[in-house]
Every structure is written in structure tokens, then in C-alpha cells.
mmCIF file of C-alpha atoms in Angstrom:
data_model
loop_
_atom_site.group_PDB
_atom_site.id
_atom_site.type_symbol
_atom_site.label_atom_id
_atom_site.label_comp_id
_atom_site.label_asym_id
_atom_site.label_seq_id
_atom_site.Cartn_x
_atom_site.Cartn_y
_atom_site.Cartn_z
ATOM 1 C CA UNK I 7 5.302 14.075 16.152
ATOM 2 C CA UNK I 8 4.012 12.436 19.417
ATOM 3 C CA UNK I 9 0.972 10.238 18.411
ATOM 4 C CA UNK I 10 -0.130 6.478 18.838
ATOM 5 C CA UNK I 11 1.299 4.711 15.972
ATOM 6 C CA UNK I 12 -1.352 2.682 15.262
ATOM 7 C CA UNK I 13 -3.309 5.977 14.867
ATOM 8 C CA UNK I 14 -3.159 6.113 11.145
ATOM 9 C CA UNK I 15 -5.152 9.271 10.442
ATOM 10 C CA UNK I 16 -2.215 11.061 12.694
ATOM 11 C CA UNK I 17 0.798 9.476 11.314
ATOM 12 C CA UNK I 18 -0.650 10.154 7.980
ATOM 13 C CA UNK I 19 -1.841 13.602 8.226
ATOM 14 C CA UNK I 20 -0.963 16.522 5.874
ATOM 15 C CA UNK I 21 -0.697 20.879 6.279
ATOM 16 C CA UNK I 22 -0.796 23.352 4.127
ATOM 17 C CA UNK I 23 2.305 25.280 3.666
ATOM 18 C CA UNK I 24 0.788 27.569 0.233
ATOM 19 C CA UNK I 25 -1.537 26.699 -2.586
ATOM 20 C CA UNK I 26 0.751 23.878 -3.735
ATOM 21 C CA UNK I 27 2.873 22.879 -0.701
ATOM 22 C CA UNK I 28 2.232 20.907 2.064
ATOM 23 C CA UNK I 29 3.940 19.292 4.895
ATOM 24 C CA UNK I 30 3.846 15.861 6.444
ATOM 25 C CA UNK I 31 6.543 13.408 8.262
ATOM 26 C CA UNK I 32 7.300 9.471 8.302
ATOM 27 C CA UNK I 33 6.791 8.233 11.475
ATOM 28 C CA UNK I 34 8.491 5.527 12.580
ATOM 29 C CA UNK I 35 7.065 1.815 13.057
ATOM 30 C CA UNK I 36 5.546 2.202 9.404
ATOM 31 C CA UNK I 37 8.337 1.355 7.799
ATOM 32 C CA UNK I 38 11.469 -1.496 6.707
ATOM 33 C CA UNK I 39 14.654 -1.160 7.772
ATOM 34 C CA UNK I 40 14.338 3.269 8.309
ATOM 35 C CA UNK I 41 12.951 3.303 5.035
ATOM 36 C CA UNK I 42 9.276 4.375 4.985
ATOM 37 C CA UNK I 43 6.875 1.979 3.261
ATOM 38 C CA UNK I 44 5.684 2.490 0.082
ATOM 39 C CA UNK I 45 1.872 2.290 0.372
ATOM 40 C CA UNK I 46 2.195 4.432 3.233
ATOM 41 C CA UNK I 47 4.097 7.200 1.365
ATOM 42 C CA UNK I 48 1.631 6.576 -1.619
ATOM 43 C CA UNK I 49 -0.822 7.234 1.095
ATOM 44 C CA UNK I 50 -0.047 10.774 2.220
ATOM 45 C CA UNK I 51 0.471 11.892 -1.720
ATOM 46 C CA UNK I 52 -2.719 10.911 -2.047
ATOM 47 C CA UNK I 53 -3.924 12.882 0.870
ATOM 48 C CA UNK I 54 -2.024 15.713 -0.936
ATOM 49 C CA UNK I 55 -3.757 15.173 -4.068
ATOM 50 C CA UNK I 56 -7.468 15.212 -3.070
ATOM 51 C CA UNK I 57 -6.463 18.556 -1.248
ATOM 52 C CA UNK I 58 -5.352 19.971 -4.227
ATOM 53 C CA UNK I 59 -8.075 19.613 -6.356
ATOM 54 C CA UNK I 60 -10.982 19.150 -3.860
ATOM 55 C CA UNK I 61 -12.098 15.555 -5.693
ATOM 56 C CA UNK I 62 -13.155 12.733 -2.921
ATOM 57 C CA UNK I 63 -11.454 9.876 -4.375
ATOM 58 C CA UNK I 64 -7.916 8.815 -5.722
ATOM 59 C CA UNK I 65 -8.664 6.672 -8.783
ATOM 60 C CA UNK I 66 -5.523 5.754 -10.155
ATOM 61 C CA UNK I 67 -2.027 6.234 -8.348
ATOM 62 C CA UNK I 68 1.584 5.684 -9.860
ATOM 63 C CA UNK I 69 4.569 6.010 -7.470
ATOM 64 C CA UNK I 70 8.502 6.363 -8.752
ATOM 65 C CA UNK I 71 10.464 5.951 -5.766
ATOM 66 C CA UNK I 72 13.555 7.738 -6.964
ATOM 67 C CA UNK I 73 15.906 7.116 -3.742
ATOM 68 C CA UNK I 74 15.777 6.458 0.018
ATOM 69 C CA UNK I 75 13.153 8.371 2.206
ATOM 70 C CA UNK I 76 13.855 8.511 5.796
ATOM 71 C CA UNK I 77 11.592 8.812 9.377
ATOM 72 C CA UNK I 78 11.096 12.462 9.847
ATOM 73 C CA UNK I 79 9.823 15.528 8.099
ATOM 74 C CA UNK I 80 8.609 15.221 4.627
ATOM 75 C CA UNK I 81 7.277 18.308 2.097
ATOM 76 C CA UNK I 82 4.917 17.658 -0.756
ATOM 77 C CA UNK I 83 5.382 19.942 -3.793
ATOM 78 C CA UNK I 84 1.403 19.069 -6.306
ATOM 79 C CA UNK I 85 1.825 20.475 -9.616
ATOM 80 C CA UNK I 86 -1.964 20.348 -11.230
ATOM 81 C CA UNK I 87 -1.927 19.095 -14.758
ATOM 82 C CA UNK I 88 -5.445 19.053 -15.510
ATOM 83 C CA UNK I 89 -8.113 20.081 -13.152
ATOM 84 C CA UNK I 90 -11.670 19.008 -14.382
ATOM 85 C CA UNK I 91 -15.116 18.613 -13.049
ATOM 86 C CA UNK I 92 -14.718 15.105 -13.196
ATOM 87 C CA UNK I 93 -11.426 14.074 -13.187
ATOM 88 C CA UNK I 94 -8.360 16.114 -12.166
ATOM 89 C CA UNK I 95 -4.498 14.464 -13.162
ATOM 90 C CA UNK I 96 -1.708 15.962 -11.325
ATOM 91 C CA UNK I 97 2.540 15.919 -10.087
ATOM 92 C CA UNK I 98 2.997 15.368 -6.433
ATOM 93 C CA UNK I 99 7.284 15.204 -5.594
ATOM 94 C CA UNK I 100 7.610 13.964 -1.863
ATOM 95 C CA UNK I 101 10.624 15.809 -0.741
ATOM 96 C CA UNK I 102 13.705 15.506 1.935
ATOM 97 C CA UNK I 103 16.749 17.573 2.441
ATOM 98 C CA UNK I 104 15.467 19.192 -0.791
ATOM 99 C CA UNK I 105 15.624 16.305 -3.047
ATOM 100 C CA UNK I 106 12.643 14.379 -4.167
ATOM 101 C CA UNK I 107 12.626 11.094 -2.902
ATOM 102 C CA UNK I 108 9.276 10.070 -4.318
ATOM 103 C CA UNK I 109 7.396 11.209 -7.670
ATOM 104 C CA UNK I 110 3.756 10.410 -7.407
ATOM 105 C CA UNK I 111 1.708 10.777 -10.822
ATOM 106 C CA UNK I 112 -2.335 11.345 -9.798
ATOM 107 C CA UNK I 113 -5.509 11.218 -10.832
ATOM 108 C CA UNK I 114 -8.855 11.851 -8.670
ATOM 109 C CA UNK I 115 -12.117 11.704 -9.128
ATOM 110 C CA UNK I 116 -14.808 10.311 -7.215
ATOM 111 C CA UNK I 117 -15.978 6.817 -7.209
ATOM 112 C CA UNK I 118 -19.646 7.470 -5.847
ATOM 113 C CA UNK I 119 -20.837 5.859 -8.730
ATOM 114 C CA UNK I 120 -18.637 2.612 -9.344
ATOM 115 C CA UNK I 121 -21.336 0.241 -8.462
ATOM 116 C CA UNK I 122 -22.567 -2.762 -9.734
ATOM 117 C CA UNK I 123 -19.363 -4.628 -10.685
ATOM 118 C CA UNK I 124 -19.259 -6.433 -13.965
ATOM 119 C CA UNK I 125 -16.267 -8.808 -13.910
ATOM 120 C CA UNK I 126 -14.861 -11.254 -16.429
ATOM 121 C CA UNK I 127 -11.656 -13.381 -16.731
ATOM 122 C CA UNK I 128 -10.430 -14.585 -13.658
ATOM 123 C CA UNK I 129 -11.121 -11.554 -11.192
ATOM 124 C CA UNK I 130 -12.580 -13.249 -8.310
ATOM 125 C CA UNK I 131 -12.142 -13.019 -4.424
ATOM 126 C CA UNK I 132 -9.387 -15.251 -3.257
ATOM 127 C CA UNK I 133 -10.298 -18.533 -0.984
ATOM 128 C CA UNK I 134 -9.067 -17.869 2.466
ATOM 129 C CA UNK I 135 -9.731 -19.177 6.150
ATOM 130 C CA UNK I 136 -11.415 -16.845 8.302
ATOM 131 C CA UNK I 137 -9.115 -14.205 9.276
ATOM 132 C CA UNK I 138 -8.391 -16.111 13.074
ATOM 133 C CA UNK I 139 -7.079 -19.140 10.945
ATOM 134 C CA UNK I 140 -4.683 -17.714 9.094
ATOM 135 C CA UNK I 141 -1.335 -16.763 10.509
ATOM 136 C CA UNK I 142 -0.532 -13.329 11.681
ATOM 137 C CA UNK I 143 2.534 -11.655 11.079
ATOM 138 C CA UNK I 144 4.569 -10.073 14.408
ATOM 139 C CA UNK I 145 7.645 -7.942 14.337
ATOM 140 C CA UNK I 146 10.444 -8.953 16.645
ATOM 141 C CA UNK I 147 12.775 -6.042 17.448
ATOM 142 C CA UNK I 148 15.929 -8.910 16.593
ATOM 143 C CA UNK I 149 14.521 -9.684 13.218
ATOM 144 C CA UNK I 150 14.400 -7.180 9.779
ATOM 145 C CA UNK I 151 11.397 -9.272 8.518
ATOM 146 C CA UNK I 152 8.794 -9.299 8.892
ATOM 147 C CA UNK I 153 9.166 -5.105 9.106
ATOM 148 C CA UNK I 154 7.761 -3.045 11.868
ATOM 149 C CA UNK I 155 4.504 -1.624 9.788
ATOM 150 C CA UNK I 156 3.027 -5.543 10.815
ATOM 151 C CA UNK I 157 2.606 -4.345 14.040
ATOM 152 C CA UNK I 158 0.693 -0.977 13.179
ATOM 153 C CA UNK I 159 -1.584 -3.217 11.231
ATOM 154 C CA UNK I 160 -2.949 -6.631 11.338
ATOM 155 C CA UNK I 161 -1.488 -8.922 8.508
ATOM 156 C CA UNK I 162 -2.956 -12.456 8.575
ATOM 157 C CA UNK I 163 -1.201 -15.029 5.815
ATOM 158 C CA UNK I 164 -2.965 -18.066 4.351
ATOM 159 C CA UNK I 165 -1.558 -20.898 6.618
ATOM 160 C CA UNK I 166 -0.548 -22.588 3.384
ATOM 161 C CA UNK I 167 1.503 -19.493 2.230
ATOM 162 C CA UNK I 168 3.560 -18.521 5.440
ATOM 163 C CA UNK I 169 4.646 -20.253 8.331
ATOM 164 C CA UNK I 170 6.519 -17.452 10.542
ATOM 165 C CA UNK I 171 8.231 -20.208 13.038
ATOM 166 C CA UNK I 172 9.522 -22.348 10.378
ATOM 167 C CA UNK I 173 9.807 -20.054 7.715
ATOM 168 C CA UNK I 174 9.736 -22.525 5.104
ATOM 169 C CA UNK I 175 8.605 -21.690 1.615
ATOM 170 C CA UNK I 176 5.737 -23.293 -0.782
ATOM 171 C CA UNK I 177 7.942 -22.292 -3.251
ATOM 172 C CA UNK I 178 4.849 -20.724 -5.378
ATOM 173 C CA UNK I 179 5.779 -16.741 -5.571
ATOM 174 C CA UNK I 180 1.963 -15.546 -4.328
ATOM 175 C CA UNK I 181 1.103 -14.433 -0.756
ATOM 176 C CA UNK I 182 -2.905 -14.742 0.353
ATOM 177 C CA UNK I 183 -4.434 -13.278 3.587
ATOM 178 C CA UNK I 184 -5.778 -10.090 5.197
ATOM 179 C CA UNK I 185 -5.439 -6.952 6.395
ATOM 180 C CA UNK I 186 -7.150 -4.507 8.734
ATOM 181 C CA UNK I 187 -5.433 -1.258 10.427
ATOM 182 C CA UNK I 188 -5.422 -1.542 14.426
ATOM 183 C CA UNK I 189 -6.891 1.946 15.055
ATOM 184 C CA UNK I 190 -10.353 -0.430 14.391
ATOM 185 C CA UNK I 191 -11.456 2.483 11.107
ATOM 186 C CA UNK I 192 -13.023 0.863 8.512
ATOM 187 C CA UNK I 193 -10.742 0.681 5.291
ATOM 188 C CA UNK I 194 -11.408 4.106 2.983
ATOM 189 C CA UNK I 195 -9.096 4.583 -0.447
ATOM 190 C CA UNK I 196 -6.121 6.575 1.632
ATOM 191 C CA UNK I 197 -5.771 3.409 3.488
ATOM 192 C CA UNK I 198 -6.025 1.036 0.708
ATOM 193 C CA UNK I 199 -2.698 2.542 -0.441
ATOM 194 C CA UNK I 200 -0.759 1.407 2.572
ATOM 195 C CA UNK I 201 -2.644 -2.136 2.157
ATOM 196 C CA UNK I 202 -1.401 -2.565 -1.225
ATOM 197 C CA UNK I 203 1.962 -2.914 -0.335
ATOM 198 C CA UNK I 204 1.815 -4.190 3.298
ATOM 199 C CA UNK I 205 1.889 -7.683 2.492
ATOM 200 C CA UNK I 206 5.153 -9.179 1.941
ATOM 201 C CA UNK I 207 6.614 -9.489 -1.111
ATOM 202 C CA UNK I 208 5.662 -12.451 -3.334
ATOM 203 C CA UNK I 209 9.049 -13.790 -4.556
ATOM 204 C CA UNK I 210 10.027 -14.430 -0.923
ATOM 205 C CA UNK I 211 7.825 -17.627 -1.767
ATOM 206 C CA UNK I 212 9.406 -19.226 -4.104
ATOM 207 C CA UNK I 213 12.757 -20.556 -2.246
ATOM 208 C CA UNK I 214 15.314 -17.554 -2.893
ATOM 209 C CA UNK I 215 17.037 -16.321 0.095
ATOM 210 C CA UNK I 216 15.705 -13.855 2.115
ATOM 211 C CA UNK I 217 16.575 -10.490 1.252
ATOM 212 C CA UNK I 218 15.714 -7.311 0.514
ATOM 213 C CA UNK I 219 13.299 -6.517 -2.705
ATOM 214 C CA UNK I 220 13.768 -2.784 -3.464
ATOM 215 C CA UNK I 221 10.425 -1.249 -4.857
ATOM 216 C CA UNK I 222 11.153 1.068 -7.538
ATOM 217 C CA UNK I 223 7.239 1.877 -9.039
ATOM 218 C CA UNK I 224 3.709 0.986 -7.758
ATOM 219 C CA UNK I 225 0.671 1.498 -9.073
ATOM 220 C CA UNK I 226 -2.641 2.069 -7.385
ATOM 221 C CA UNK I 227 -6.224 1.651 -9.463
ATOM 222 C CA UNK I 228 -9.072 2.207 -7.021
ATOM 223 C CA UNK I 229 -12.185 0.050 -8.370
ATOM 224 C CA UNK I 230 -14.518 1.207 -5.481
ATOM 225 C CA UNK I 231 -14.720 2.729 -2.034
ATOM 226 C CA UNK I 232 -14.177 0.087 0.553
ATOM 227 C CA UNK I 233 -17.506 -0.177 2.973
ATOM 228 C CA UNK I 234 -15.438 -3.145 5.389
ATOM 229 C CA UNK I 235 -12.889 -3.202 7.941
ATOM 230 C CA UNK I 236 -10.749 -6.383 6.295
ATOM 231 C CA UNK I 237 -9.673 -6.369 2.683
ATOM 232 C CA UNK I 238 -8.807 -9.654 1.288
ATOM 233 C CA UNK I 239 -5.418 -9.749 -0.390
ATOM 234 C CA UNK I 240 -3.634 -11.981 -3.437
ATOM 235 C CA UNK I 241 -0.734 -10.647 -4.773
ATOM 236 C CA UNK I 242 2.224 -13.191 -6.906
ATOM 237 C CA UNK I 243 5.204 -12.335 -8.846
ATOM 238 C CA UNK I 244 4.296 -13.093 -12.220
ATOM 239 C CA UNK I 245 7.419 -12.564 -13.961
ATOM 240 C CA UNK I 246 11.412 -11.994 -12.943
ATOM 241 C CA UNK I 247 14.285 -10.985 -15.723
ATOM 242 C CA UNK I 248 17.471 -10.169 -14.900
ATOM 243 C CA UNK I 249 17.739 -7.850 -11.910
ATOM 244 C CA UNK I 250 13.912 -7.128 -12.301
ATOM 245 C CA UNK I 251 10.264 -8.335 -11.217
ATOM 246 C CA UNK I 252 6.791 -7.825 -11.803
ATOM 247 C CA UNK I 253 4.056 -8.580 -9.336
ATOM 248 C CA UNK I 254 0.304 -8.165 -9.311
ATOM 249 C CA UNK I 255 -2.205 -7.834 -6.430
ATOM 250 C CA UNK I 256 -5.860 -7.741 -5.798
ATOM 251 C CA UNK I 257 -7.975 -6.194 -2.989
ATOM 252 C CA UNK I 258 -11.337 -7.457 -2.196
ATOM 253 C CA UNK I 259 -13.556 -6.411 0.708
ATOM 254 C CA UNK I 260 -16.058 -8.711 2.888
ATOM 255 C CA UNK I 261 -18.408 -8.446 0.383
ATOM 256 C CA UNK I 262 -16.744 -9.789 -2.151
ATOM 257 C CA UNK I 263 -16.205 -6.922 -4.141
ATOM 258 C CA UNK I 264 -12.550 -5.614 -5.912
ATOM 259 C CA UNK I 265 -11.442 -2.536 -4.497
ATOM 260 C CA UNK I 266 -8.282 -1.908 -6.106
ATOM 261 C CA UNK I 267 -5.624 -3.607 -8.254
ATOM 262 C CA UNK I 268 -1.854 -2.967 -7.493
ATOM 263 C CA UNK I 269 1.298 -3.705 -9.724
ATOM 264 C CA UNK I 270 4.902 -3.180 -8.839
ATOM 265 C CA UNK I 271 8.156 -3.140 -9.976
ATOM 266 C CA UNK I 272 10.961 -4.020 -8.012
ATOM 267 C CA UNK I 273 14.283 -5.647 -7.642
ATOM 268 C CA UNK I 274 15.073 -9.244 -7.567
ATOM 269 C CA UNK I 275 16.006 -10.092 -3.897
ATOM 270 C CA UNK I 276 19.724 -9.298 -2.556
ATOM 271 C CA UNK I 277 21.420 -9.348 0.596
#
């Protein structure tokens, strides 16, 4: 595939193979290490899904990433479960060299009509400079972190959460900033996949060595369609057991408004 990278409509873009198969591929620069990002294969399921069942809007999407994806050609395999006027639940397997790599549970709808948000508890925008205050992250071809999808879109950290020269630690597990995609499109729900697991992950904060953190599930809830460019980000690990953690994000746009939630499970960090 010969496109911009930056382009993400191209390096995300989906055809139909049958009725329930479609093709796609990873391109490269949106990824860690050769391994495609998460958001951004959550992304192109989701793409799959609202093709599917002709619904506008993703509302909630659950990811198992069952082993490594690679850069290159990718087939989607949707298996409706339920397809209704309103909502429509279905199986989408991302596969490679005929195994799946990724098992995406779905359900669409449309989100035309989540207005007027009612919040309680502590759901509220996080405080953050103006995006040219905070610091942006750059990948350096000599350096794994931070990963090449930083430079296909614009990730701006809290000053008080990341300092990229130094790259000392608060030594709080929670990473606040935002996020915009360089093509210059405004954010829509496809995208807010990819920006719900583009910033880095939250335990790097809190003083353990730098090291890989293996996602094994994330889970998308769309609250509303974005209407701004920048989505504001907070995401922390809230718990860690064993060889597991938890951690919990938020998405707000300019106007103050929650636009998705995100929770993952992954692996404690190891070299």
C-alpha cells in the first residue's frame, strides 16, 4: 500500500471480499516495535463492523488480542449476532497467515441522539495547558519509545507528567495531554479508537523500568460523536496484581464533553 502515513482514512481503509469478509493491511509507522497498535487495529474492526450492519456509530468495542499481528495484509472475518433496528452486536476475527490475531466483540448503533450529558461522580474534563504547553512526543528511529504511531499523530503530555529529555518519572501511574491526527480531520468515533490507546501507558509513571506492557483486552464505550479536532486525554493504572494491570482512560473534546471511556488489560512491564 503506497499512501501518506499520516493519511489515516488510507492506512485505515477496508474492501469487501463477500458478505462477511473484508480485507485491510497494517501499515507501518502505526505501530510498536512491528506490532500494530491496538486502537488502530480496534479501528479498522470497527470500520468492518459499521459495514456489516449499515449502523453509523460503534457504541461499545471489546478487543482480545490473542497473539502478535504484523505490518502487512490483514482479513476481517464479521459474524452478525444480532442485527436490530437500533442496535446490532456482532464477531469480527482480524486474521494473518490464517490465524486470528485479534477477536473484536461489537456493538453499533448510532449516537445521533446522545446529547445533553448528565454526569455525576467525578467525570470531568482533565486540567491541562493549552495544547503548545504541553510536551509533544517525537519518535527517534534509535529509540523503541516513544513508538513510531507519535509521529502519525500529535501526542502532547502534561509537562508535569512527561519530560521526554530527562525521562524522569512523577512516579504517579496517570498520563494527561492531547491528541489530534496530522492529516488535520476532525476526530469522528473510527478515530477515537486509535486515540484511546495512543497515549503511553500509565504505569511507565510510576518509577518501574521501562519496558514493554503487552495489551491483552481493550475496551471502547463511545459516549458521543466527537465535533473537535483535539480530544483531551487522562488515563492511570488503577490497579497491578501479579503479572497483571488495569488502567482507565477518559476522552473529552474542546467542549468539554466525554466522548468515550477506555479500559485495558495488560501486562505488568518486562524487558
Amino acid at each position: 500500500m503506497t499512501v501518506q502515513n499520516f493519511d489515516f482514512d488510507a492506512v485505515s481503509a477496508i474492501g469487501r471480499l463477500s458478505t462477511t469478509r473484508w480485507r485491510s493491511e497494517f501499515v507501518d509507522g502505526w505501530d510498536l516495535g512491528g506490532i500494530p497498535n491496538g486502537g488502530y487495529q480496534l479501528a479498522i474492526a470497527t470500520r468492518v463492523a459499521l459495514a456489516a450492519t449499515d449502523h453509523p456509530d460503534p457504541l461499545s468495542m471489546h478487543a482480545i488480542y490473542l497473539q502478535r499481528a504484523n505490518i502487512g495484509p490483514v482479513e476481517a472475518v464479521a459474524s452478525i449476532v444480532r442485527n436490530g433496528k437500533r442496535q446490532s452486536a456482532l464477531h469480527i476475527s482480524l486474521i494473518q497467515n490464517d490465524s486470528i490475531v485479534t477477536e473484536v466483540t461489537a456493538l453499533v448503533g448510532s449516537l445521533e441522539l446522545a446529547t445533553d450529558q448528565s454526569r455525576w461522580g467525578d467525570a470531568r474534563p482533565p486540567v491541562l495547558p493549552d495544547p503548545n504547553a504541553c510536551t509533544r512526543m517525537v519518535h527517534t528511529p534509535t529509540a523503541p519509545y516513544p513508538p513510531p504511531i507519535v509521529n502519525q499523530m500529535d501526542v502532547r503530555l502534561h509537562p508535569d507528567d512527561y519530560d521526554q529529555a530527562t525521562r524522569q518519572t512523577p512516579g504517579l501511574p496517570q498520563f494527561r495531554g492531547w491528541t489530534r491526527f496530522k492529516d488535520g480531520q476532525p476526530m469522528d468515533a473510527v478515530r477515537t479508537m486509535v486515540a484511546a490507546d495512543v497515549f503511553p501507558p500509565p504505569i511507565l509513571n510510576s518509577g518501574l523500568p521501562l519496558a514493554w506492557v503487552p495489551t491483552m483486552t481493550l475496551t471502547v464505550q463511545m459516549r458521543k460523536r466527537p465535533t473537535t479536532t483535539w480530544l483531551a486525554g487522562h488515563f492511570e493504572t488503577t490497579v497491578a496484581n501479579g503479572p497483571y494491570l488495569a488502567e482507565n482512560g477518559e476522552l473529552w473534546d474542546e467542549s468539554g464533553e466525554l466522548v468515550a471511556t477506555a479500559q485495558q488489560l495488560a501486562g505488568v512491564p518486562r524487558a
